[in-house]
Structure formats: structure tokens, C-alpha cells
Amino acid sequence: MKMDHIPRLVFWELTKECNLNCIHCRADAESATFEGELTLDDARRVITDIASQYTPILVLTGGEPLYRKDVFDIADAARSAGLPTALATNGTLIDREIALRIRDCGIRRVSISLDGSNAVIHDDFRGIPGSFDRALAGIVHLRDAGVEFQINTTISKRNAGDIENTMELAEEIGAKALHIFMLVPVGCGVQIADSEMISKEKYESILNWFYDRSKETRLELKATCAPHYYRIIRQRARAEGRTISVERDGMAAMTRGCLAGSGVCFISHRGDVQPCGYLPLVAGNVLRQPFHEIWSDSHLFRTLRDFDAMTGKCGYCEYRTVCGGCRARAYYETGDFLSDEPYCAYLPQRMTCR
């Protein structure tokens, strides 16, 4: 295994249970009991195995992870094993006591999903009236407890015109970062793909705007499920007559676009290990095989790490090693996770010369 292929982020779906009804949910989560979820003992074994080889950031997610009564026991086990831990939540279940427990179990950062700058837009996305106000109340409790938080926003036609306002809100409420997620048609997202996916040209426009704002805001900005951004920052830097650098471009200068299977993976509520939460292909299961063996030996993961395996436009692209295209969107569009990223407007130079 190459040393550059180590897990940086492991997203762990502790449960599919959730109190909201989001139109774009990856997990098809709902307020119901799901069989086969990993037990606390299972979770502790997996944490011990991961920590024996790696030190990724462990992101506890769902569904709604706070539905797990033992979520803080899991977080505490991760801390004891030396794994930095984050929590991804809709924020609506966070009261003063929960905020203090989040702080005291060693969770370093909480991401709160806000899909708009106001209740009208956000609640429409989330399917439950009042979810915006409850999320903001949760943020206040986190802030009072001294817990660092970021805002996650999924971009679609429904809120594309509201991103500037959402960024301003994130600044006003004291968020550390703003991560924008470009909609991936998986789970509930499949049902709204035709009506909600923005065009590839609109993607380019939003990501260029994001680049411009990254030079002005105090927020840490990250484009997720938008690997094109890592091409765009290089194109823009070249147009400005400079090379990209950590000082000017932050962590975007040190990473690449799609990290599914090469720097990121996902563990489902039943222990299936996937390249990411949006690519429904299974590399192995932590109940039957150690995590480190799945990570290092899986044919699926090894294939994803081979840039030359990509086909179509992505295979020709001179930016494939820094972008890689969204493998989940390619899979949704064609059934082949190695094919073209369908929501990219860029035409590789090798194709323009043919």
C-alpha cells in the first residue's frame, strides 16, 4: 500500500434513523428502527482496528447520529484510541445538556446542515417546519459550550441563488467553516435529480464565485462533491500568474477533488465499507474483515486509486489527478463509476486537439 493512500476521513453512519425528512437525503433516512446496526461493542472493535493502523478524522454521521443513545460512548472510545472525532448533525436535537456532552466527550467539531439562510428555504429542504429555528438554537448551545462548528450546505436549484446569504449567515453566527456540497443523485436525491440538479455551467459559475469569496472571507471554505473546484483553483491561479500555495489557497492546495477510496471512505450502519456515502458499492464489511485489510486490499479501492483507469472525458483530462470527477455521479449517470463526470463543463485539451 502506498503511503499516500491512507484514510484521512472515515464517515461512519451510526444509524439511518432521523427526525427530519430531507428531500435530498443520501441515506433515505426516516424516523424508524433499522435492523442490523452495529452494536457498541462492534463499534469499539472497529475503532480499535482503525486506530491500530491509521489516525483519520472519524466523522460520526447518520441519519441523525444523536438518535444513537450510545453516540457519546462511541466518541469517547475514539478519543481513547487517539482518533480525532467530528459530529455531523442536523442540529435540531442539540440542547444545553447535549452541547456539553459533545464538548466533554472530545468531539472536536460539529457540522450543522443549513440548506438556506432562512426558514422558508431550509425547512422546504428538510421537510419539517421549524427545523431551521431548531438548528440555529442548537448552534447557540454549541457556541455557549465552546464547541467549534461549521455549516454544511447542499446546493441545488432550490437554493443556488441564496448561497451568498448563507455564507453571510455562517459568518454572523460564528461558524469556523462553510462546506458546500454539490447534490449527488443517490438515495432521495435520485427522485429529485431532474428537477433539482443545477447545470454544469451553473456549477462552474458557483465554484468560481466560491474561489473569489475564499480570498475575502474569514471562513474556511471547502467544496465537497465538487472535484471540479480543484481544477478551477489551478486555472484561476495560472490566470493570476502564480502557483497555488497553502498560504493563498489553504488546504485546497494540498488535496485533490474526489478522494473516494483513496483518502476517504464510508462505513454504513451495518458495517459495509464504501468509497463514500454517495457511491453505493461495497468494498467489504467490518464485521467480517478488519478495516485495515479492506482499505489496503479491496479491488474496488485499488481501482479508484488508479487514475489511468478512468474512461471518457475524465480519462483524457489533464486535471484528472487533481480533480478525478465525482465517481458517484458518473455511476448514477452510466452505471460505471470510472466513466465521465456528467456535471463538468470543461473540455480537456487533448480532446480539443483531436
Tab-separated table of C-alpha atoms in Angstrom:
chain	number	residue	atom	x	y	z
A	1	MET	CA	0.000	0.000	0.000
A	2	LYS	CA	1.332	3.404	-0.954
A	3	MET	CA	1.745	5.736	1.964
A	4	ASP	CA	-0.209	8.480	0.206
A	5	HIS	CA	-3.235	6.181	0.169
A	6	ILE	CA	-4.146	6.457	3.807
A	7	PRO	CA	-7.622	7.268	5.109
A	8	ARG	CA	-7.892	10.929	6.031
A	9	LEU	CA	-11.622	10.911	6.761
A	10	VAL	CA	-13.824	7.982	7.733
A	11	PHE	CA	-17.525	8.820	7.676
A	12	TRP	CA	-19.455	6.461	9.940
A	13	GLU	CA	-23.206	6.161	9.564
A	14	LEU	CA	-24.085	5.232	13.143
A	15	THR	CA	-27.787	4.965	12.300
A	16	LYS	CA	-30.201	5.627	9.469
A	17	GLU	CA	-32.793	6.863	11.930
A	18	CYS	CA	-33.614	10.572	11.663
A	19	ASN	CA	-36.211	13.071	12.806
A	20	LEU	CA	-36.303	15.027	9.526
A	21	ASN	CA	-37.500	14.156	6.024
A	22	CYS	CA	-34.926	15.745	3.728
A	23	ILE	CA	-35.672	15.704	0.017
A	24	HIS	CA	-32.025	15.077	-0.892
A	25	CYS	CA	-31.065	12.532	1.786
A	26	ARG	CA	-28.261	10.167	0.821
A	27	ALA	CA	-29.375	7.599	3.375
A	28	ASP	CA	-33.137	7.515	2.733
A	29	ALA	CA	-33.242	8.150	6.481
A	30	GLU	CA	-36.511	8.255	8.383
A	31	SER	CA	-37.958	8.089	11.873
A	32	ALA	CA	-37.982	4.298	12.101
A	33	THR	CA	-35.960	1.480	13.613
A	34	PHE	CA	-33.434	-0.138	11.295
A	35	GLU	CA	-32.231	-3.669	11.958
A	36	GLY	CA	-28.615	-4.750	11.889
A	37	GLU	CA	-26.949	-1.597	13.196
A	38	LEU	CA	-23.510	-2.136	14.677
A	39	THR	CA	-23.601	-2.501	18.447
A	40	LEU	CA	-21.449	-0.505	20.840
A	41	ASP	CA	-19.114	-3.489	21.208
A	42	ASP	CA	-18.886	-3.735	17.396
A	43	ALA	CA	-18.099	-0.033	17.217
A	44	ARG	CA	-15.354	-0.314	19.816
A	45	ARG	CA	-13.736	-3.202	17.927
A	46	VAL	CA	-13.811	-1.246	14.670
A	47	ILE	CA	-12.314	1.819	16.355
A	48	THR	CA	-9.512	-0.278	17.838
A	49	ASP	CA	-8.797	-1.789	14.417
A	50	ILE	CA	-8.742	1.567	12.617
A	51	ALA	CA	-6.529	3.128	15.280
A	52	SER	CA	-4.072	0.230	15.100
A	53	GLN	CA	-3.039	1.346	11.606
A	54	TYR	CA	-4.315	4.863	10.939
A	55	THR	CA	-5.368	8.136	12.545
A	56	PRO	CA	-8.119	9.524	10.295
A	57	ILE	CA	-10.709	12.011	11.416
A	58	LEU	CA	-13.724	9.903	12.361
A	59	VAL	CA	-16.929	11.689	11.348
A	60	LEU	CA	-19.956	10.333	13.222
A	61	THR	CA	-22.942	10.792	10.944
A	62	GLY	CA	-26.297	9.277	10.024
A	63	GLY	CA	-29.282	9.591	9.536
A	64	GLU	CA	-29.123	11.639	12.692
A	65	PRO	CA	-26.271	10.335	14.876
A	66	LEU	CA	-27.740	11.860	18.040
A	67	TYR	CA	-30.526	9.264	17.789
A	68	ARG	CA	-27.914	6.738	18.960
A	69	LYS	CA	-28.122	6.651	22.750
A	70	ASP	CA	-24.509	5.465	22.868
A	71	VAL	CA	-23.115	8.089	20.470
A	72	PHE	CA	-21.058	9.680	23.244
A	73	ASP	CA	-19.698	6.287	24.311
A	74	ILE	CA	-18.555	5.747	20.713
A	75	ALA	CA	-16.981	9.206	20.589
A	76	ASP	CA	-15.246	8.581	23.914
A	77	ALA	CA	-13.879	5.265	22.618
A	78	ALA	CA	-12.493	7.054	19.563
A	79	ARG	CA	-10.831	9.667	21.748
A	80	SER	CA	-9.303	6.977	23.961
A	81	ALA	CA	-7.931	5.288	20.836
A	82	GLY	CA	-6.367	8.548	19.647
A	83	LEU	CA	-8.745	9.217	16.756
A	84	PRO	CA	-9.858	12.835	16.243
A	85	THR	CA	-13.642	12.869	16.045
A	86	ALA	CA	-16.275	15.113	14.477
A	87	LEU	CA	-20.061	15.006	14.502
A	88	ALA	CA	-22.339	15.637	11.510
A	89	THR	CA	-25.864	16.507	12.619
A	90	ASN	CA	-28.934	18.467	11.601
A	91	GLY	CA	-28.621	20.339	14.897
A	92	THR	CA	-32.260	20.104	15.921
A	93	LEU	CA	-31.668	17.770	18.881
A	94	ILE	CA	-28.897	19.831	20.469
A	95	ASP	CA	-29.868	21.432	23.745
A	96	ARG	CA	-27.608	22.755	26.507
A	97	GLU	CA	-27.013	19.307	28.012
A	98	ILE	CA	-26.236	17.683	24.656
A	99	ALA	CA	-23.842	20.502	23.754
A	100	LEU	CA	-21.939	19.989	26.993
A	101	ARG	CA	-21.775	16.234	26.411
A	102	ILE	CA	-20.458	16.826	22.892
A	103	ARG	CA	-17.723	19.017	24.352
A	104	ASP	CA	-16.873	16.679	27.202
A	105	CYS	CA	-16.534	13.525	25.073
A	106	GLY	CA	-13.844	15.186	22.977
A	107	ILE	CA	-15.665	15.841	19.697
A	108	ARG	CA	-13.520	18.487	18.015
A	109	ARG	CA	-16.006	19.971	15.574
A	110	VAL	CA	-19.692	19.712	14.787
A	111	SER	CA	-21.073	20.233	11.306
A	112	ILE	CA	-24.610	21.588	11.147
A	113	SER	CA	-26.610	21.265	7.945
A	114	LEU	CA	-28.210	24.532	6.830
A	115	ASP	CA	-29.564	24.491	3.307
A	116	GLY	CA	-30.566	28.114	3.212
A	117	SER	CA	-30.259	31.392	5.046
A	118	ASN	CA	-33.863	31.383	6.239
A	119	ALA	CA	-36.602	29.067	7.409
A	120	VAL	CA	-38.526	29.176	4.132
A	121	ILE	CA	-35.686	27.667	2.092
A	122	HIS	CA	-34.199	25.380	4.745
A	123	ASP	CA	-37.460	23.901	6.033
A	124	ASP	CA	-38.565	23.226	2.454
A	125	PHE	CA	-35.407	21.146	2.004
A	126	ARG	CA	-35.642	19.411	5.347
A	127	GLY	CA	-39.331	18.559	5.171
A	128	ILE	CA	-40.169	19.609	8.738
A	129	PRO	CA	-41.426	23.102	9.708
A	130	GLY	CA	-39.329	24.678	12.442
A	131	SER	CA	-36.139	22.750	11.623
A	132	PHE	CA	-34.266	25.953	10.716
A	133	ASP	CA	-35.027	27.649	14.026
A	134	ARG	CA	-34.196	24.494	15.970
A	135	ALA	CA	-30.875	24.142	14.133
A	136	LEU	CA	-29.981	27.743	14.971
A	137	ALA	CA	-30.917	27.112	18.606
A	138	GLY	CA	-28.608	24.087	18.589
A	139	ILE	CA	-25.816	26.264	17.239
A	140	VAL	CA	-26.294	28.729	20.092
A	141	HIS	CA	-25.920	25.894	22.601
A	142	LEU	CA	-22.729	24.696	20.880
A	143	ARG	CA	-21.322	28.196	20.847
A	144	ASP	CA	-22.135	28.694	24.532
A	145	ALA	CA	-20.405	25.400	25.330
A	146	GLY	CA	-17.304	26.439	23.406
A	147	VAL	CA	-17.701	23.768	20.699
A	148	GLU	CA	-16.330	24.603	17.261
A	149	PHE	CA	-18.874	24.218	14.450
A	150	GLN	CA	-19.148	24.532	10.699
A	151	ILE	CA	-22.060	24.894	8.293
A	152	ASN	CA	-22.727	22.331	5.558
A	153	THR	CA	-24.929	23.424	2.646
A	154	THR	CA	-26.154	21.227	-0.195
A	155	ILE	CA	-26.522	23.220	-3.414
A	156	SER	CA	-29.429	22.657	-5.795
A	157	LYS	CA	-31.684	24.789	-7.970
A	158	ARG	CA	-33.775	25.431	-4.884
A	159	ASN	CA	-31.101	27.417	-3.045
A	160	ALA	CA	-28.408	28.251	-5.610
A	161	GLY	CA	-29.387	31.911	-5.506
A	162	ASP	CA	-29.139	32.014	-1.721
A	163	ILE	CA	-25.525	30.906	-1.229
A	164	GLU	CA	-24.172	34.404	-0.611
A	165	ASN	CA	-26.767	34.913	2.114
A	166	THR	CA	-25.927	31.537	3.653
A	167	MET	CA	-22.250	32.466	3.741
A	168	GLU	CA	-23.079	35.757	5.435
A	169	LEU	CA	-25.195	33.888	7.989
A	170	ALA	CA	-22.338	31.471	8.685
A	171	GLU	CA	-20.056	34.443	9.344
A	172	GLU	CA	-22.604	36.153	11.593
A	173	ILE	CA	-23.253	33.154	13.828
A	174	GLY	CA	-19.561	32.414	14.355
A	175	ALA	CA	-19.051	29.311	12.221
A	176	LYS	CA	-15.489	28.171	11.708
A	177	ALA	CA	-16.102	26.942	8.172
A	178	LEU	CA	-18.593	26.650	5.338
A	179	HIS	CA	-18.623	23.488	3.266
A	180	ILE	CA	-20.787	23.442	0.154
A	181	PHE	CA	-21.966	20.075	-1.152
A	182	MET	CA	-22.974	19.705	-4.761
A	183	LEU	CA	-26.055	17.492	-4.964
A	184	VAL	CA	-25.373	13.835	-5.794
A	185	PRO	CA	-28.314	11.823	-7.186
A	186	VAL	CA	-28.357	8.953	-4.695
A	187	GLY	CA	-30.940	7.952	-2.094
A	188	CYS	CA	-33.736	10.532	-2.093
A	189	GLY	CA	-31.569	12.609	-4.425
A	190	VAL	CA	-32.397	10.260	-7.322
A	191	GLN	CA	-36.034	11.295	-7.159
A	192	ILE	CA	-35.244	14.996	-7.452
A	193	ALA	CA	-32.272	14.832	-9.825
A	194	ASP	CA	-34.154	16.077	-12.870
A	195	SER	CA	-35.801	18.959	-11.032
A	196	GLU	CA	-33.020	19.991	-8.626
A	197	MET	CA	-29.605	19.318	-10.203
A	198	ILE	CA	-28.057	22.555	-11.436
A	199	SER	CA	-26.445	22.609	-14.879
A	200	LYS	CA	-22.740	22.007	-15.422
A	201	GLU	CA	-22.404	25.649	-16.482
A	202	LYS	CA	-24.005	26.777	-13.218
A	203	TYR	CA	-21.550	24.536	-11.355
A	204	GLU	CA	-18.672	26.403	-12.993
A	205	SER	CA	-20.190	29.751	-12.075
A	206	ILE	CA	-20.776	28.825	-8.427
A	207	LEU	CA	-17.325	27.314	-7.973
A	208	ASN	CA	-15.645	30.362	-9.491
A	209	TRP	CA	-17.674	32.534	-7.120
A	210	PHE	CA	-16.546	30.274	-4.286
A	211	TYR	CA	-12.924	30.809	-5.312
A	212	ASP	CA	-13.386	34.591	-5.294
A	213	ARG	CA	-15.031	34.547	-1.873
A	214	SER	CA	-12.295	32.331	-0.445
A	215	LYS	CA	-9.948	35.326	-0.756
A	216	GLU	CA	-12.294	37.588	1.198
A	217	THR	CA	-13.985	35.655	3.993
A	218	ARG	CA	-12.569	34.584	7.355
A	219	LEU	CA	-14.409	31.264	6.981
A	220	GLU	CA	-12.602	28.104	5.996
A	221	LEU	CA	-14.226	27.181	2.693
A	222	LYS	CA	-14.382	23.721	1.200
A	223	ALA	CA	-16.188	22.446	-1.875
A	224	THR	CA	-17.324	18.847	-1.335
A	225	CYS	CA	-18.618	16.501	-4.025
A	226	ALA	CA	-17.374	19.210	-6.394
A	227	PRO	CA	-13.991	17.939	-7.586
A	228	HIS	CA	-14.048	20.449	-10.461
A	229	TYR	CA	-13.101	23.090	-7.877
A	230	TYR	CA	-9.575	21.704	-7.678
A	231	ARG	CA	-9.207	22.252	-11.415
A	232	ILE	CA	-10.700	25.722	-11.164
A	233	ILE	CA	-8.343	26.942	-8.434
A	234	ARG	CA	-5.388	25.913	-10.593
A	235	GLN	CA	-6.827	27.563	-13.678
A	236	ARG	CA	-7.509	30.750	-11.744
A	237	ALA	CA	-4.069	30.784	-10.115
A	238	ARG	CA	-2.412	30.373	-13.509
A	239	ALA	CA	-4.502	33.218	-14.927
A	240	GLU	CA	-3.269	35.338	-11.985
A	241	GLY	CA	0.318	34.451	-12.832
A	242	ARG	CA	1.055	32.413	-9.735
A	243	THR	CA	1.283	28.870	-8.473
A	244	ILE	CA	-1.147	27.637	-5.866
A	245	SER	CA	0.076	27.608	-2.285
A	246	VAL	CA	-1.183	26.738	1.173
A	247	GLU	CA	-0.736	30.376	2.186
A	248	ARG	CA	-3.067	31.626	-0.560
A	249	ASP	CA	-5.300	28.624	-1.205
A	250	GLY	CA	-5.425	26.779	2.112
A	251	MET	CA	-5.830	23.011	2.230
A	252	ALA	CA	-7.194	23.025	-1.316
A	253	ALA	CA	-3.573	23.338	-2.444
A	254	MET	CA	-2.655	20.055	-0.748
A	255	THR	CA	-5.518	17.771	-1.652
A	256	ARG	CA	-7.487	16.692	-4.714
A	257	GLY	CA	-11.115	16.506	-5.684
A	258	CYS	CA	-12.699	13.061	-5.431
A	259	LEU	CA	-10.988	11.164	-2.599
A	260	ALA	CA	-13.427	8.247	-2.563
A	261	GLY	CA	-11.442	5.123	-1.771
A	262	SER	CA	-8.105	6.909	-1.785
A	263	GLY	CA	-8.362	9.289	1.179
A	264	VAL	CA	-11.977	8.941	2.245
A	265	CYS	CA	-14.352	6.084	2.935
A	266	PHE	CA	-17.737	5.423	4.487
A	267	ILE	CA	-18.916	2.801	6.968
A	268	SER	CA	-22.642	2.084	6.833
A	269	HIS	CA	-24.874	1.425	9.827
A	270	ARG	CA	-24.474	-2.306	9.097
A	271	GLY	CA	-20.703	-2.172	8.681
A	272	ASP	CA	-20.392	-2.079	4.892
A	273	VAL	CA	-17.347	-0.112	3.776
A	274	GLN	CA	-17.966	2.052	0.703
A	275	PRO	CA	-15.744	4.517	-1.177
A	276	CYS	CA	-18.055	7.306	0.005
A	277	GLY	CA	-21.596	7.655	1.249
A	278	TYR	CA	-22.820	8.527	-2.234
A	279	LEU	CA	-21.269	5.627	-4.160
A	280	PRO	CA	-23.301	2.513	-3.260
A	281	LEU	CA	-20.563	-0.047	-3.951
A	282	VAL	CA	-19.209	-2.223	-1.150
A	283	ALA	CA	-15.519	-2.960	-0.621
A	284	GLY	CA	-16.060	-5.180	2.423
A	285	ASN	CA	-17.735	-5.359	5.816
A	286	VAL	CA	-16.056	-4.584	9.150
A	287	LEU	CA	-17.974	-7.390	10.879
A	288	ARG	CA	-16.335	-9.951	8.611
A	289	GLN	CA	-12.960	-8.403	7.773
A	290	PRO	CA	-10.609	-5.972	9.538
A	291	PHE	CA	-10.948	-2.393	8.321
A	292	HIS	CA	-7.252	-2.097	7.503
A	293	GLU	CA	-7.441	-5.117	5.189
A	294	ILE	CA	-10.461	-3.702	3.377
A	295	TRP	CA	-8.715	-0.362	2.966
A	296	SER	CA	-5.440	-1.763	1.676
A	297	ASP	CA	-6.588	-4.827	-0.284
A	298	SER	CA	-10.019	-4.054	-1.742
A	299	HIS	CA	-10.070	-4.337	-5.525
A	300	LEU	CA	-12.657	-1.543	-5.618
A	301	PHE	CA	-10.436	0.840	-3.693
A	302	ARG	CA	-7.344	-0.099	-5.687
A	303	THR	CA	-9.222	0.616	-8.905
A	304	LEU	CA	-10.349	4.012	-7.648
A	305	ARG	CA	-6.716	4.883	-6.887
A	306	ASP	CA	-5.668	4.233	-10.490
A	307	PHE	CA	-6.092	7.500	-12.390
A	308	ASP	CA	-5.403	5.732	-15.665
A	309	ALA	CA	-8.466	3.515	-15.172
A	310	MET	CA	-10.852	6.415	-15.747
A	311	THR	CA	-12.547	6.487	-19.131
A	312	GLY	CA	-14.182	9.003	-21.425
A	313	LYS	CA	-13.537	12.706	-20.921
A	314	CYS	CA	-12.146	12.191	-17.429
A	315	GLY	CA	-9.602	9.703	-18.765
A	316	TYR	CA	-8.310	12.299	-21.221
A	317	CYS	CA	-8.303	15.215	-18.805
A	318	GLU	CA	-5.006	16.810	-17.804
A	319	TYR	CA	-6.562	17.630	-14.421
A	320	ARG	CA	-7.630	14.079	-13.581
A	321	THR	CA	-5.034	13.680	-10.833
A	322	VAL	CA	-6.226	16.818	-9.015
A	323	CYS	CA	-9.940	16.565	-9.857
A	324	GLY	CA	-10.870	12.976	-10.615
A	325	GLY	CA	-14.516	13.780	-11.289
A	326	CYS	CA	-17.299	12.658	-8.969
A	327	ARG	CA	-17.315	8.879	-9.205
A	328	ALA	CA	-20.793	8.705	-7.653
A	329	ARG	CA	-22.353	10.990	-10.264
A	330	ALA	CA	-20.601	9.020	-13.014
A	331	TYR	CA	-22.051	5.831	-11.546
A	332	TYR	CA	-25.538	7.309	-11.354
A	333	GLU	CA	-25.420	8.524	-14.947
A	334	THR	CA	-23.900	5.442	-16.625
A	335	GLY	CA	-23.671	2.580	-14.135
A	336	ASP	CA	-19.865	2.786	-14.474
A	337	PHE	CA	-18.008	4.551	-11.657
A	338	LEU	CA	-14.956	5.031	-13.907
A	339	SER	CA	-16.782	6.957	-16.631
A	340	ASP	CA	-17.240	10.690	-17.229
A	341	GLU	CA	-18.271	13.129	-14.520
A	342	PRO	CA	-21.563	14.211	-16.130
A	343	TYR	CA	-21.732	17.634	-14.460
A	344	CYS	CA	-18.413	19.045	-15.659
A	345	ALA	CA	-18.325	21.685	-18.398
A	346	TYR	CA	-14.565	21.511	-19.010
A	347	LEU	CA	-13.254	20.031	-22.255
A	348	PRO	CA	-9.756	18.522	-21.869
A	349	GLN	CA	-7.025	19.928	-24.097
A	350	ARG	CA	-6.341	16.523	-25.626
A	351	MET	CA	-9.925	16.406	-26.877
A	352	THR	CA	-9.818	19.897	-28.387
A	353	CYS	CA	-6.789	18.902	-30.472
A	354	ARG	CA	-8.338	15.794	-31.950
